[in-house]
Short mmCIF file of C-alpha atoms in Angstrom, two decimals:
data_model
loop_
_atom_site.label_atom_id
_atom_site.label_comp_id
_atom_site.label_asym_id
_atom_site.label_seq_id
_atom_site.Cartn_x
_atom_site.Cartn_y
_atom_site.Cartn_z
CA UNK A 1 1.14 7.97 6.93
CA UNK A 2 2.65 4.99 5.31
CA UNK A 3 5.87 4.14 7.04
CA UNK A 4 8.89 2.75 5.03
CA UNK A 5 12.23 1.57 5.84
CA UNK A 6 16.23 2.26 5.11
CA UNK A 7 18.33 -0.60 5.29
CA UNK A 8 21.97 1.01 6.80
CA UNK A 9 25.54 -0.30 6.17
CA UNK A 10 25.52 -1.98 9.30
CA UNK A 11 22.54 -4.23 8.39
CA UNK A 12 20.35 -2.20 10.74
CA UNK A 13 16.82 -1.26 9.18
CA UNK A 14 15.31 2.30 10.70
CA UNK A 15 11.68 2.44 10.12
CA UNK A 16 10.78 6.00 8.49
CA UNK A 17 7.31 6.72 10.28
CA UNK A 18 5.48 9.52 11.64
CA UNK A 19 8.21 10.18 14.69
CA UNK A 20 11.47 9.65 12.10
CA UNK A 21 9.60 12.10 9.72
CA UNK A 22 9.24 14.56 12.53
CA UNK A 23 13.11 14.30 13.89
CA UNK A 24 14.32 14.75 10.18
CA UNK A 25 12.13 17.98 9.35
CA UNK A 26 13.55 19.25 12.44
CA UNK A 27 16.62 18.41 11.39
CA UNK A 28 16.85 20.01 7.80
CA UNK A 29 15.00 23.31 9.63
CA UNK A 30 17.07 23.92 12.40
CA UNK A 31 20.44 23.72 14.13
CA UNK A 32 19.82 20.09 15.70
CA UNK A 33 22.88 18.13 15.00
CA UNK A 34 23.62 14.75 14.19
CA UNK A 35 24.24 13.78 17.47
CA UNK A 36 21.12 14.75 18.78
CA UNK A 37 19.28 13.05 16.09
CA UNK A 38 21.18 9.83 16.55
CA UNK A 39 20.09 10.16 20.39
CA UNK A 40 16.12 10.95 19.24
CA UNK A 41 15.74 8.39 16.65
CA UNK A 42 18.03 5.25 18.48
CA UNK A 43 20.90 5.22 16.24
CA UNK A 44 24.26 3.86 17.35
CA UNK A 45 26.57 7.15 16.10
CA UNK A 46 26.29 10.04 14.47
CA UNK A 47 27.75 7.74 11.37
CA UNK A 48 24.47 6.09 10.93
CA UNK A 49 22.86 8.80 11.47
CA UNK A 50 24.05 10.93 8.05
CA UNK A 51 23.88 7.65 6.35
CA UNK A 52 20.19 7.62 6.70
CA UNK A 53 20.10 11.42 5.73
CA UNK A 54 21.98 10.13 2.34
CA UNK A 55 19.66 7.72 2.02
CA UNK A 56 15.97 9.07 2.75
CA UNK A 57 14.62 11.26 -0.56
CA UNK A 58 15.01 15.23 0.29
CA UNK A 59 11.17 15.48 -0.12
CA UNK A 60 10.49 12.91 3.13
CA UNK A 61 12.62 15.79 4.73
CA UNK A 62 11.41 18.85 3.83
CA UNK A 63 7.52 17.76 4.02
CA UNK A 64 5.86 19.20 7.03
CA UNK A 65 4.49 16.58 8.85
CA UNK A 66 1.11 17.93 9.18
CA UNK A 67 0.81 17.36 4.93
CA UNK A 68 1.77 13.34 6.28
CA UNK A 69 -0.89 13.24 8.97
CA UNK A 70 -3.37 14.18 6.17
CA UNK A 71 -2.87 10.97 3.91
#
């Protein structure tokens, strides 16, 4: 999988690879919250955390992971 990244407000960049991929699917399948994602993925708040949801396309989402590990 080719990994890409989000520039945030704050001027941080998050690198969308294999691991993001996997915390976000979790995300938009279960109850995980935003908290717990910023805690997974090494965000400073929840804040940047649903910025980067805003910002990464729905289909990086909703993509299983093992359709990634294929390319």
């Amino acid at each position: 999988m080719e990994s890409f990244k989000v520039k945030l407000s704050s001027g941080r960049e998050v690198e969308i690879n294999e691991e993001a991929v996997t915390v976000l699917n979790e995300y938009v399948r279960t109850q995980i919250t935003l908290e717990e994602m910023t805690r997974r993925l090494g965000l400073t708040s929840w804040e940047e955390a649903y910025e980067l949801i805003k910002q990464v396309p729905a289909w990086v989402m909703w993509t299983p992971i093992s359709i990634y590990k294929r390319t």
